[in-house]
CSV table of C-alpha atoms in Angstrom, one decimal:
chain,number,residue,atom,x,y,z
A,1,MET,CA,72.9,69.8,115.3
A,2,ALA,CA,72.5,68.8,112.5
A,3,ASP,CA,75.8,69.2,111.6
A,4,HIS,CA,77.0,67.1,113.8
A,5,PRO,CA,77.0,63.8,112.2
A,6,VAL,CA,75.1,61.1,113.5
A,7,SER,CA,76.0,59.6,116.7
A,8,VAL,CA,77.6,56.6,117.8
A,9,GLY,CA,77.0,55.2,121.2
A,10,LYS,CA,76.4,51.6,123.4
A,11,VAL,CA,73.3,50.0,123.2
A,12,GLN,CA,70.9,50.7,125.7
A,13,GLU,CA,70.0,48.4,128.1
A,14,ALA,CA,66.1,48.5,127.5
A,15,GLU,CA,66.2,47.6,124.5
A,16,SER,CA,69.6,44.3,125.1
A,17,GLU,CA,66.8,41.3,124.1
A,18,ARG,CA,65.3,42.9,120.4
A,19,TYR,CA,69.3,43.9,120.2
A,20,GLY,CA,70.4,40.2,120.8
A,21,LYS,CA,67.9,38.6,118.3
A,22,LEU,CA,69.3,40.9,115.9
A,23,ARG,CA,72.7,39.7,117.0
A,24,SER,CA,71.7,36.0,116.7
A,25,LYS,CA,70.0,36.1,113.7
A,26,PHE,CA,73.2,38.1,112.0
A,27,HIS,CA,75.2,35.1,113.5
A,28,GLU,CA,73.1,32.5,112.1
A,29,ARG,CA,73.4,33.7,108.9
A,30,PHE,CA,76.5,34.9,108.2
A,31,GLY,CA,78.9,32.8,111.6
A,32,HIS,CA,79.8,36.2,113.1
A,33,ASP,CA,78.4,39.0,115.3
A,34,PRO,CA,77.5,42.3,114.0
A,35,VAL,CA,80.0,45.1,114.2
A,36,PHE,CA,77.6,47.9,114.4
A,37,TYR,CA,73.7,48.5,115.0
A,38,ALA,CA,72.0,51.8,112.9
A,39,ARG,CA,69.2,53.1,113.7
A,40,ALA,CA,66.6,55.4,112.1
A,41,PRO,CA,63.5,55.9,113.6
A,42,GLY,CA,59.7,56.8,111.8
A,43,ARG,CA,58.0,60.2,112.2
A,44,VAL,CA,54.8,61.3,112.7
A,45,ASN,CA,53.8,64.4,111.3
A,46,LEU,CA,51.9,66.8,113.6
A,47,ILE,CA,50.2,69.3,110.1
A,48,GLY,CA,51.7,70.0,107.5
A,49,GLU,CA,51.2,67.7,105.5
A,50,HIS,CA,51.8,67.8,101.5
A,51,ILE,CA,53.6,71.1,101.5
A,52,ASP,CA,57.4,70.3,102.0
A,53,TYR,CA,58.2,69.7,98.2
A,54,CYS,CA,56.0,73.3,97.9
A,55,GLY,CA,59.2,74.7,99.9
A,56,TYR,CA,56.9,75.1,103.2
A,57,ALA,CA,58.0,74.4,106.9
A,58,VAL,CA,56.5,70.9,108.9
A,59,LEU,CA,55.9,70.2,111.9
A,60,PRO,CA,56.1,66.2,112.4
A,61,MET,CA,58.6,63.9,115.1
A,62,ALA,CA,60.2,61.2,114.8
A,63,ILE,CA,58.5,58.7,117.2
A,64,GLU,CA,60.4,55.2,118.5
A,65,GLN,CA,59.1,52.3,116.7
A,66,ASP,CA,61.9,52.7,114.3
A,67,ILE,CA,64.2,50.6,111.7
A,68,VAL,CA,66.7,48.7,112.7
A,69,LEU,CA,70.3,46.9,110.1
A,70,ALA,CA,72.7,44.8,112.3
A,71,ALA,CA,75.9,44.6,109.6
A,72,SER,CA,79.1,44.2,109.3
A,73,PRO,CA,82.1,45.3,106.4
A,74,ASN,CA,82.3,42.3,103.5
A,75,ILE,CA,85.2,41.2,102.0
A,76,ASP,CA,82.7,40.0,99.1
A,77,ASN,CA,81.8,43.7,97.0
A,78,GLU,CA,78.4,43.0,97.9
A,79,ILE,CA,75.3,43.8,99.5
A,80,VAL,CA,74.0,41.3,101.4
A,81,LEU,CA,70.4,41.9,103.4
A,82,ILE,CA,68.3,39.4,105.2
A,83,ASN,CA,64.9,40.4,106.5
A,84,MET,CA,63.8,39.7,110.6
A,85,ASP,CA,60.3,38.4,108.8
A,86,PRO,CA,60.0,35.6,106.6
A,87,GLN,CA,57.5,37.2,104.0
A,88,TYR,CA,60.3,39.4,102.9
A,89,THR,CA,63.4,37.7,101.0
A,90,GLU,CA,66.5,37.5,101.0
A,91,PHE,CA,68.4,39.7,99.0
A,92,THR,CA,72.4,39.9,97.6
A,93,CYS,CA,74.0,42.9,94.8
A,94,SER,CA,77.3,44.1,93.8
A,95,VAL,CA,78.1,46.8,96.0
A,96,GLU,CA,79.6,48.1,92.4
A,97,ASN,CA,76.5,47.5,89.9
A,98,PHE,CA,73.7,47.6,91.0
A,99,THR,CA,69.7,48.8,89.4
A,100,ILE,CA,66.6,50.6,91.7
A,101,THR,CA,63.3,50.7,89.5
A,102,LYS,CA,61.2,52.9,89.2
A,103,GLY,CA,57.9,52.3,90.9
A,104,ASP,CA,59.1,49.1,92.1
A,105,PRO,CA,58.8,49.3,96.0
A,106,GLN,CA,60.4,46.2,97.3
A,107,TRP,CA,62.1,46.7,99.8
A,108,TYR,CA,65.5,46.1,99.4
A,109,ASN,CA,65.0,49.0,97.2
A,110,TYR,CA,64.9,51.9,99.1
A,111,ALA,CA,67.7,50.6,101.0
A,112,LEU,CA,69.7,51.1,98.1
A,113,CYS,CA,68.6,54.5,97.5
A,114,GLY,CA,70.2,55.0,100.6
A,115,VAL,CA,73.3,53.3,99.5
A,116,ARG,CA,73.2,54.7,96.0
A,117,GLY,CA,72.5,58.3,97.8
A,118,VAL,CA,75.8,58.1,100.0
A,119,MET,CA,77.6,56.7,97.1
A,120,GLU,CA,77.6,59.1,95.3
A,121,LYS,CA,77.9,62.5,97.3
A,122,VAL,CA,81.3,60.8,98.4
A,123,GLY,CA,82.0,60.0,94.5
A,124,ALA,CA,85.3,57.1,96.2
A,125,ASN,CA,86.4,54.5,93.7
A,126,VAL,CA,87.4,52.2,96.0
A,127,VAL,CA,84.5,50.9,98.5
A,128,LYS,CA,83.9,48.4,101.3
A,129,GLY,CA,79.4,46.7,100.8
A,130,PHE,CA,78.7,44.9,104.0
A,131,ASN,CA,76.4,42.1,104.7
A,132,ALA,CA,72.8,43.7,107.0
A,133,VAL,CA,70.3,42.2,109.2
A,134,VAL,CA,67.0,44.6,109.1
A,135,GLU,CA,64.4,44.7,111.5
A,136,GLY,CA,61.5,47.3,111.6
A,137,ARG,CA,58.5,48.5,114.3
A,138,ILE,CA,57.4,51.0,112.0
A,139,PRO,CA,54.3,49.4,111.0
A,140,ARG,CA,54.9,49.0,106.3
A,141,SER,CA,52.2,51.7,104.2
A,142,ALA,CA,51.0,53.5,107.3
A,143,GLY,CA,52.1,56.7,107.0
A,144,LEU,CA,54.2,57.4,108.9
A,145,SER,CA,57.2,56.9,106.9
A,146,SER,CA,59.5,53.0,107.2
A,147,SER,CA,60.5,53.4,103.7
A,148,SER,CA,62.5,56.2,104.6
A,149,ALA,CA,62.9,54.9,107.7
A,150,LEU,CA,65.1,52.1,105.6
A,151,VAL,CA,66.4,54.3,103.0
A,152,CYS,CA,68.3,56.5,106.4
A,153,ALA,CA,69.5,53.4,108.3
A,154,ALA,CA,70.5,52.1,105.5
A,155,ALA,CA,72.6,55.2,104.2
A,156,ILE,CA,74.6,55.3,107.7
A,157,THR,CA,75.4,51.7,107.8
A,158,MET,CA,77.2,52.3,104.2
A,159,ALA,CA,78.7,55.7,105.8
A,160,HIS,CA,79.7,54.1,108.9
A,161,THR,CA,80.8,50.2,106.3
A,162,ASN,CA,83.4,52.8,105.0
A,163,GLY,CA,84.7,54.8,107.7
A,164,TRP,CA,82.5,58.2,106.3
A,165,LYS,CA,82.1,61.9,108.2
A,166,LEU,CA,78.9,63.1,106.8
A,167,SER,CA,76.7,65.9,109.2
A,168,LYS,CA,73.1,64.5,109.5
A,169,LYS,CA,72.1,67.4,107.7
A,170,THR,CA,74.0,66.1,104.8
A,171,LEU,CA,72.6,63.1,105.0
A,172,SER,CA,69.0,64.4,104.9
A,173,GLU,CA,69.1,65.7,101.9
A,174,LEU,CA,71.1,62.7,100.1
A,175,CYS,CA,68.7,60.7,101.5
A,176,ALA,CA,65.2,63.1,100.1
A,177,HIS,CA,67.3,62.8,97.3
A,178,CYS,CA,68.2,59.4,96.7
A,179,GLU,CA,64.6,58.2,97.4
A,180,ARG,CA,63.9,59.8,94.1
A,181,TYR,CA,66.1,56.3,92.4
A,182,ILE,CA,62.7,54.7,93.3
A,183,GLY,CA,60.5,57.6,91.7
A,184,THR,CA,59.2,59.6,95.0
A,185,GLU,CA,59.6,63.2,94.5
A,186,GLY,CA,58.8,63.5,98.4
A,187,GLY,CA,59.7,66.8,100.0
A,188,GLY,CA,62.6,66.1,102.2
A,189,MET,CA,60.4,66.6,106.1
A,190,ASP,CA,61.0,62.6,106.6
A,191,GLN,CA,64.4,61.8,105.5
A,192,ALA,CA,64.8,65.1,108.0
A,193,ILE,CA,63.3,64.5,110.9
A,194,SER,CA,64.8,61.1,111.0
A,195,PHE,CA,68.2,62.6,111.7
A,196,MET,CA,67.3,65.8,113.7
A,197,ALA,CA,64.9,64.6,115.7
A,198,ASN,CA,65.5,65.0,119.7
A,199,HIS,CA,64.1,63.3,122.5
A,200,GLY,CA,61.2,65.1,124.1
A,201,MET,CA,60.5,67.8,121.0
A,202,ALA,CA,58.8,68.4,117.5
A,203,LYS,CA,61.2,69.6,114.9
A,204,LEU,CA,60.0,73.0,112.6
A,205,ILE,CA,61.4,71.9,109.4
A,206,GLU,CA,62.4,74.8,106.6
A,207,PHE,CA,63.4,73.6,103.1
A,208,ASN,CA,66.2,75.9,100.9
A,209,PRO,CA,68.4,75.5,103.1
A,210,LEU,CA,67.3,72.6,105.3
A,211,ARG,CA,67.5,74.4,108.7
A,212,SER,CA,65.2,72.6,111.5
A,213,VAL,CA,65.0,74.0,115.3
A,214,ASP,CA,63.0,72.6,118.4
A,215,VAL,CA,59.3,73.1,119.3
A,216,HIS,CA,58.8,72.6,122.8
A,217,LEU,CA,55.2,71.3,122.8
A,218,PRO,CA,52.2,72.1,126.1
A,219,GLN,CA,53.1,70.0,129.0
A,220,GLY,CA,50.1,67.1,129.3
A,221,ALA,CA,50.2,66.8,125.7
A,222,ALA,CA,50.9,63.2,124.2
A,223,PHE,CA,49.5,61.6,121.0
A,224,VAL,CA,47.9,58.9,119.6
A,225,VAL,CA,48.7,57.0,116.5
A,226,SER,CA,46.0,55.2,114.9
A,227,ASN,CA,46.4,52.7,112.1
A,228,SER,CA,43.7,52.4,109.6
A,229,LEU,CA,44.9,49.0,108.4
A,230,VAL,CA,44.6,50.2,104.8
A,231,GLU,CA,47.4,50.4,102.9
A,232,HIS,CA,49.1,52.4,99.9
A,233,ASN,CA,52.5,52.6,98.2
A,234,LYS,CA,53.4,55.9,97.5
A,235,ALA,CA,55.6,54.3,95.7
A,236,GLY,CA,54.2,52.4,93.6
A,237,VAL,CA,50.7,53.9,92.1
A,238,SER,CA,51.1,57.5,91.0
A,239,ASP,CA,48.5,59.4,93.8
A,240,PHE,CA,51.3,61.0,95.5
A,241,ASN,CA,53.4,62.2,91.6
A,242,ILE,CA,50.7,63.5,90.2
A,243,ARG,CA,49.1,66.2,93.5
A,244,VAL,CA,53.3,66.9,92.8
A,245,THR,CA,53.1,68.0,89.1
A,246,GLU,CA,49.7,69.8,90.0
A,247,CYS,CA,51.4,71.7,92.2
A,248,ARG,CA,53.5,73.1,90.6
A,249,LEU,CA,51.1,73.6,87.6
A,250,ALA,CA,49.7,75.6,90.0
A,251,ALA,CA,52.2,77.7,91.0
A,252,GLN,CA,52.8,78.2,87.1
A,253,VAL,CA,49.8,79.4,86.7
A,254,LEU,CA,49.4,80.9,89.2
A,255,ALA,CA,53.0,82.9,88.5
A,256,LYS,CA,51.8,84.1,84.8
A,257,THR,CA,48.4,85.2,86.1
A,258,GLN,CA,50.7,88.1,88.5
A,259,GLY,CA,52.8,88.4,85.0
A,260,LEU,CA,55.6,86.8,86.5
A,261,PRO,CA,58.4,84.6,84.9
A,262,TRP,CA,57.1,81.1,85.2
A,263,ARG,CA,59.4,79.7,83.2
A,264,GLU,CA,61.8,80.4,86.6
A,265,ILE,CA,58.2,78.7,89.2
A,266,ARG,CA,58.2,74.9,90.6
A,267,ARG,CA,57.0,74.9,94.1
A,268,LEU,CA,54.0,77.6,95.1
A,269,VAL,CA,56.3,79.0,98.0
A,270,ASP,CA,58.1,80.6,95.2
A,271,VAL,CA,55.0,82.8,93.8
A,272,GLN,CA,54.1,83.9,97.8
A,273,ASP,CA,58.1,85.0,97.7
A,274,LYS,CA,58.1,87.0,94.2
A,275,LEU,CA,55.0,89.2,95.3
A,276,GLU,CA,56.3,89.6,98.7
A,277,VAL,CA,52.5,88.8,100.0
A,278,SER,CA,51.1,86.1,103.0
A,279,LEU,CA,49.8,83.3,103.1
A,280,GLU,CA,46.6,84.2,104.1
A,281,LYS,CA,46.9,86.6,100.9
A,282,MET,CA,47.6,84.2,99.0
A,283,VAL,CA,44.7,82.0,99.5
A,284,ILE,CA,43.0,84.9,98.6
A,285,LEU,CA,44.5,85.3,95.3
A,286,VAL,CA,44.1,81.5,94.2
A,287,ALA,CA,40.4,82.5,94.9
A,288,ASP,CA,40.3,85.1,92.7
A,289,LYS,CA,42.6,83.4,90.1
A,290,LEU,CA,42.0,80.4,89.8
A,291,HIS,CA,38.6,78.4,89.2
A,292,GLU,CA,37.1,76.1,91.6
A,293,GLU,CA,37.0,73.4,88.2
A,294,PRO,CA,39.4,71.4,87.1
A,295,TYR,CA,42.0,72.4,84.2
A,296,THR,CA,41.7,70.3,81.0
A,297,LYS,CA,45.7,69.8,79.7
A,298,GLU,CA,44.6,72.2,77.0
A,299,GLU,CA,44.0,74.6,79.2
A,300,VAL,CA,47.1,75.2,80.8
A,301,CYS,CA,49.1,74.6,77.5
A,302,GLN,CA,47.1,78.0,76.6
A,303,VAL,CA,47.8,79.6,80.1
A,304,LEU,CA,50.9,79.0,79.6
A,305,GLU,CA,50.7,79.6,76.3
A,306,VAL,CA,53.4,76.4,75.8
A,307,THR,CA,52.6,73.4,72.9
A,308,GLU,CA,51.6,70.1,75.1
A,309,GLU,CA,55.2,69.1,74.0
A,310,GLU,CA,56.5,71.7,75.4
A,311,LEU,CA,54.1,71.3,78.8
A,312,ALA,CA,55.3,67.9,79.3
A,313,ALA,CA,58.9,69.4,78.5
A,314,THR,CA,58.6,72.1,81.9
A,315,SER,CA,56.2,71.5,83.9
A,316,LEU,CA,55.1,67.7,83.6
A,317,ASN,CA,57.0,64.3,85.4
A,318,PRO,CA,57.0,61.0,83.5
A,319,SER,CA,54.4,59.1,85.7
A,320,THR,CA,52.0,61.8,84.4
A,321,GLN,CA,52.3,62.7,80.9
A,322,GLU,CA,48.8,61.0,79.9
A,323,LEU,CA,47.4,63.3,82.4
A,324,THR,CA,44.6,65.1,81.0
A,325,SER,CA,43.0,67.0,83.7
A,326,PHE,CA,44.7,69.4,86.7
A,327,LYS,CA,42.6,70.5,90.5
A,328,LEU,CA,44.8,73.6,90.1
A,329,PHE,CA,42.8,75.5,93.1
A,330,GLN,CA,42.1,72.7,95.6
A,331,ARG,CA,45.6,72.1,95.7
A,332,ALA,CA,47.3,75.6,96.1
A,333,THR,CA,43.9,76.0,98.1
A,334,HIS,CA,45.6,73.3,100.6
A,335,VAL,CA,49.0,74.4,100.7
A,336,TYR,CA,48.6,77.9,101.2
A,337,SER,CA,46.2,76.8,104.3
A,338,GLU,CA,47.9,74.4,105.5
A,339,ALA,CA,51.4,76.8,105.7
A,340,ASN,CA,49.1,78.6,107.1
A,341,ARG,CA,48.2,76.3,109.6
A,342,VAL,CA,51.9,75.3,110.6
A,343,MET,CA,52.8,78.4,111.7
A,344,GLN,CA,49.9,78.9,113.4
A,345,PHE,CA,50.9,76.1,115.4
A,346,LYS,CA,53.7,76.6,116.3
A,347,MET,CA,53.3,79.9,117.7
A,348,VAL,CA,50.3,78.6,119.9
A,349,CYS,CA,53.5,76.2,121.3
A,350,GLU,CA,55.9,78.8,121.5
A,351,GLU,CA,53.2,81.8,123.8
A,352,ARG,CA,52.5,78.1,125.6
A,353,ARG,CA,48.2,79.7,125.7
A,354,PRO,CA,46.4,78.1,129.4
A,355,ASP,CA,43.9,76.6,125.9
A,356,ALA,CA,46.7,75.2,124.3
A,357,LEU,CA,46.2,71.6,123.2
A,358,GLU,CA,42.3,73.1,122.4
A,359,GLN,CA,43.5,75.7,119.9
A,360,LEU,CA,46.3,72.8,118.5
A,361,GLY,CA,43.4,70.6,118.0
A,362,ARG,CA,41.3,72.9,116.4
A,363,LEU,CA,44.0,73.6,114.0
A,364,MET,CA,44.8,69.7,113.5
A,365,ASP,CA,41.0,70.2,112.6
A,366,ALA,CA,41.6,71.7,110.0
A,367,SER,CA,44.0,70.5,109.0
A,368,HIS,CA,42.7,67.0,108.0
A,369,ALA,CA,39.6,68.8,106.0
A,370,SER,CA,41.8,70.8,103.6
A,371,CYS,CA,43.0,66.9,103.7
A,372,ARG,CA,40.4,65.4,102.7
A,373,ASP,CA,38.2,67.7,100.9
A,374,MET,CA,40.6,69.7,98.8
A,375,TYR,CA,44.0,67.9,98.9
A,376,GLU,CA,41.2,64.4,98.3
A,377,CYS,CA,44.0,61.7,100.1
A,378,SER,CA,42.2,61.1,103.2
A,379,HIS,CA,40.3,57.9,102.9
A,380,PRO,CA,37.0,57.1,104.5
A,381,ASP,CA,38.2,54.5,106.5
A,382,LEU,CA,40.4,56.8,107.7
A,383,ASP,CA,37.7,59.3,108.0
A,384,LYS,CA,35.8,56.8,110.1
A,385,LEU,CA,39.0,56.3,112.6
A,386,VAL,CA,39.5,60.4,112.8
A,387,LYS,CA,35.8,61.3,113.7
A,388,LEU,CA,36.8,57.9,116.2
A,389,CYS,CA,39.1,59.4,117.8
A,390,ARG,CA,37.5,62.8,118.6
A,391,ASP,CA,34.3,61.3,119.7
A,392,ALA,CA,36.8,59.4,122.2
A,393,GLY,CA,38.2,62.3,123.8
A,394,ALA,CA,40.9,64.2,121.6
A,395,ARG,CA,41.5,67.3,122.0
A,396,GLY,CA,41.8,66.8,117.9
A,397,SER,CA,43.3,64.3,114.9
A,398,ARG,CA,44.4,64.0,111.6
A,399,MET,CA,45.3,61.7,109.3
A,400,THR,CA,49.1,61.8,109.0
A,401,GLY,CA,51.7,60.5,105.8
A,402,ALA,CA,50.9,60.7,102.4
A,403,GLY,CA,47.8,59.7,103.1
A,404,TRP,CA,44.8,57.8,100.7
A,405,GLY,CA,44.7,54.9,103.8
A,406,GLY,CA,47.5,54.6,106.9
A,407,CYS,CA,47.1,56.6,110.2
A,408,CYS,CA,46.0,59.1,111.8
A,409,VAL,CA,47.5,61.1,114.9
A,410,SER,CA,45.6,62.2,118.2
A,411,ILE,CA,46.7,65.0,120.5
A,412,VAL,CA,45.4,64.3,124.1
A,413,GLU,CA,45.9,65.2,127.5
A,414,ALA,CA,48.7,62.7,128.1
A,415,SER,CA,45.8,61.3,131.9
A,416,ARG,CA,43.3,60.6,128.9
A,417,VAL,CA,45.0,58.3,126.5
A,418,MET,CA,44.0,55.1,128.2
A,419,THR,CA,40.4,56.0,127.8
A,420,LEU,CA,41.1,57.2,123.7
A,421,LEU,CA,43.4,54.0,123.7
A,422,THR,CA,40.6,51.4,124.6
A,423,LYS,CA,37.7,53.3,122.8
A,424,VAL,CA,38.7,53.7,119.6
A,425,ARG,CA,40.1,50.1,120.2
A,426,ASP,CA,36.7,48.9,120.6
A,427,GLY,CA,34.8,51.3,117.7
A,428,TYR,CA,37.2,50.4,115.1
A,429,TYR,CA,39.6,47.3,116.2
A,430,SER,CA,37.5,44.7,118.2
A,431,PRO,CA,33.9,44.6,115.5
A,432,ASP,CA,35.6,44.0,112.4
A,433,PRO,CA,37.8,40.3,112.6
A,434,ALA,CA,40.4,41.3,110.0
A,435,ARG,CA,41.9,44.1,112.0
A,436,ALA,CA,41.3,42.9,115.6
A,437,PRO,CA,44.8,40.6,115.5
A,438,HIS,CA,46.3,43.4,114.5
A,439,THR,CA,45.4,46.1,117.6
A,440,LYS,CA,48.5,46.0,119.0
A,441,GLU,CA,50.4,47.1,116.2
A,442,ALA,CA,48.1,49.3,115.0
A,443,LEU,CA,47.3,50.9,117.8
A,444,PHE,CA,48.9,53.5,120.3
A,445,GLY,CA,50.3,56.7,122.6
A,446,THR,CA,53.9,57.3,121.4
A,447,GLN,CA,56.4,60.6,122.9
A,448,PRO,CA,59.2,62.1,121.3
A,449,GLY,CA,62.0,60.6,120.3
A,450,GLY,CA,65.4,60.2,118.7
A,451,GLY,CA,67.2,60.3,115.7
A,452,ALA,CA,69.5,58.4,114.1
A,453,ALA,CA,72.1,56.8,115.8
A,454,ILE,CA,75.4,53.6,115.4
A,455,TYR,CA,74.9,51.4,118.3
A,456,VAL,CA,77.3,49.3,119.9
A,457,ASP,CA,76.9,46.0,121.8
């Protein structure tokens, strides 16, 4: 499936009204109908947070909310982007000469990341530009991968405009790489699930090489997504990249303690692979070899036997050059224990245990506790929402996405979804005048959706 191209199909009857509005807006602006529509879904990560860039498998599912571009080639060698949401201004640039500013999370920069990634992959000398109207139904900065969905949708728009045939796997990999143009050092989960998702199933996604397998969720399981409405854009601040750096340093310091060639180590999985031990033993090793107090930059340099200049060149990234302390024990403990929870989650699903929902719920609860306490990527409002979901009947609940705000995902019996939605609405959204107007888009049940596709009228 991953080696297949993005599918091309007809606009579904259920979506005709939505796509009709896109068509009308496109015709109003450009004077003709769009030639095609490019769709990429958001995702919710069921378990496996902040471990993809450390080399470990994750277990997301695509959601029904998505980003759609109504598009057609143009003869002006331009990229023209219009957003259905009037708060986002129109953007135009030359397809042959444009820049993407790192750390600048303007909406159009994510689209340009996808365009550039495809262009660099194909290496064509002559390219066509396109006109596009963009409409999104993924809450922004909520941890549901709205930015990556826009990158993916723009990438397939550029590819389809120029007739370039690229497989889902190739598109997943290039989109994971090209999002770094805006400064985000992600691991590839968001892009992989956006392209590879299948209706009704979650995916275990592994990296290097990229591969995925379907995970059949327990019968009767449903998922509720609730947005804390605390926004956090990972490209606009350094929290995310600081964690990437701390994980890299933790891997290198751990490798040094084991007599491994640490300069060859970039990820925590590299240490485990070289030692050939279990994830459980890696958690024990971290507790034995790394201290809980933050490491100073000087201490890291002493352990690795390098100067600060060498450390900057081998281990830091541009947004973390000025850091003076690093929490290595906490970050490594989270990554190894979370990677183990992912494999346990998959095993529970495969074994079809009668208490599967309860088992999965416990794993999700443990995941949130680790994200909150060891990785420190939660938020007080998010913790409040997670607890409320559990008290309202969820079998388990956890933050999902990069964190520092955004959403939580809860697992619950399908028969209890409405009860859960009502209690969370009444407990979190309705009492707050600032939250109440956003309840409809912030709180919803969802099922595993399909992956990116091209549609025509």
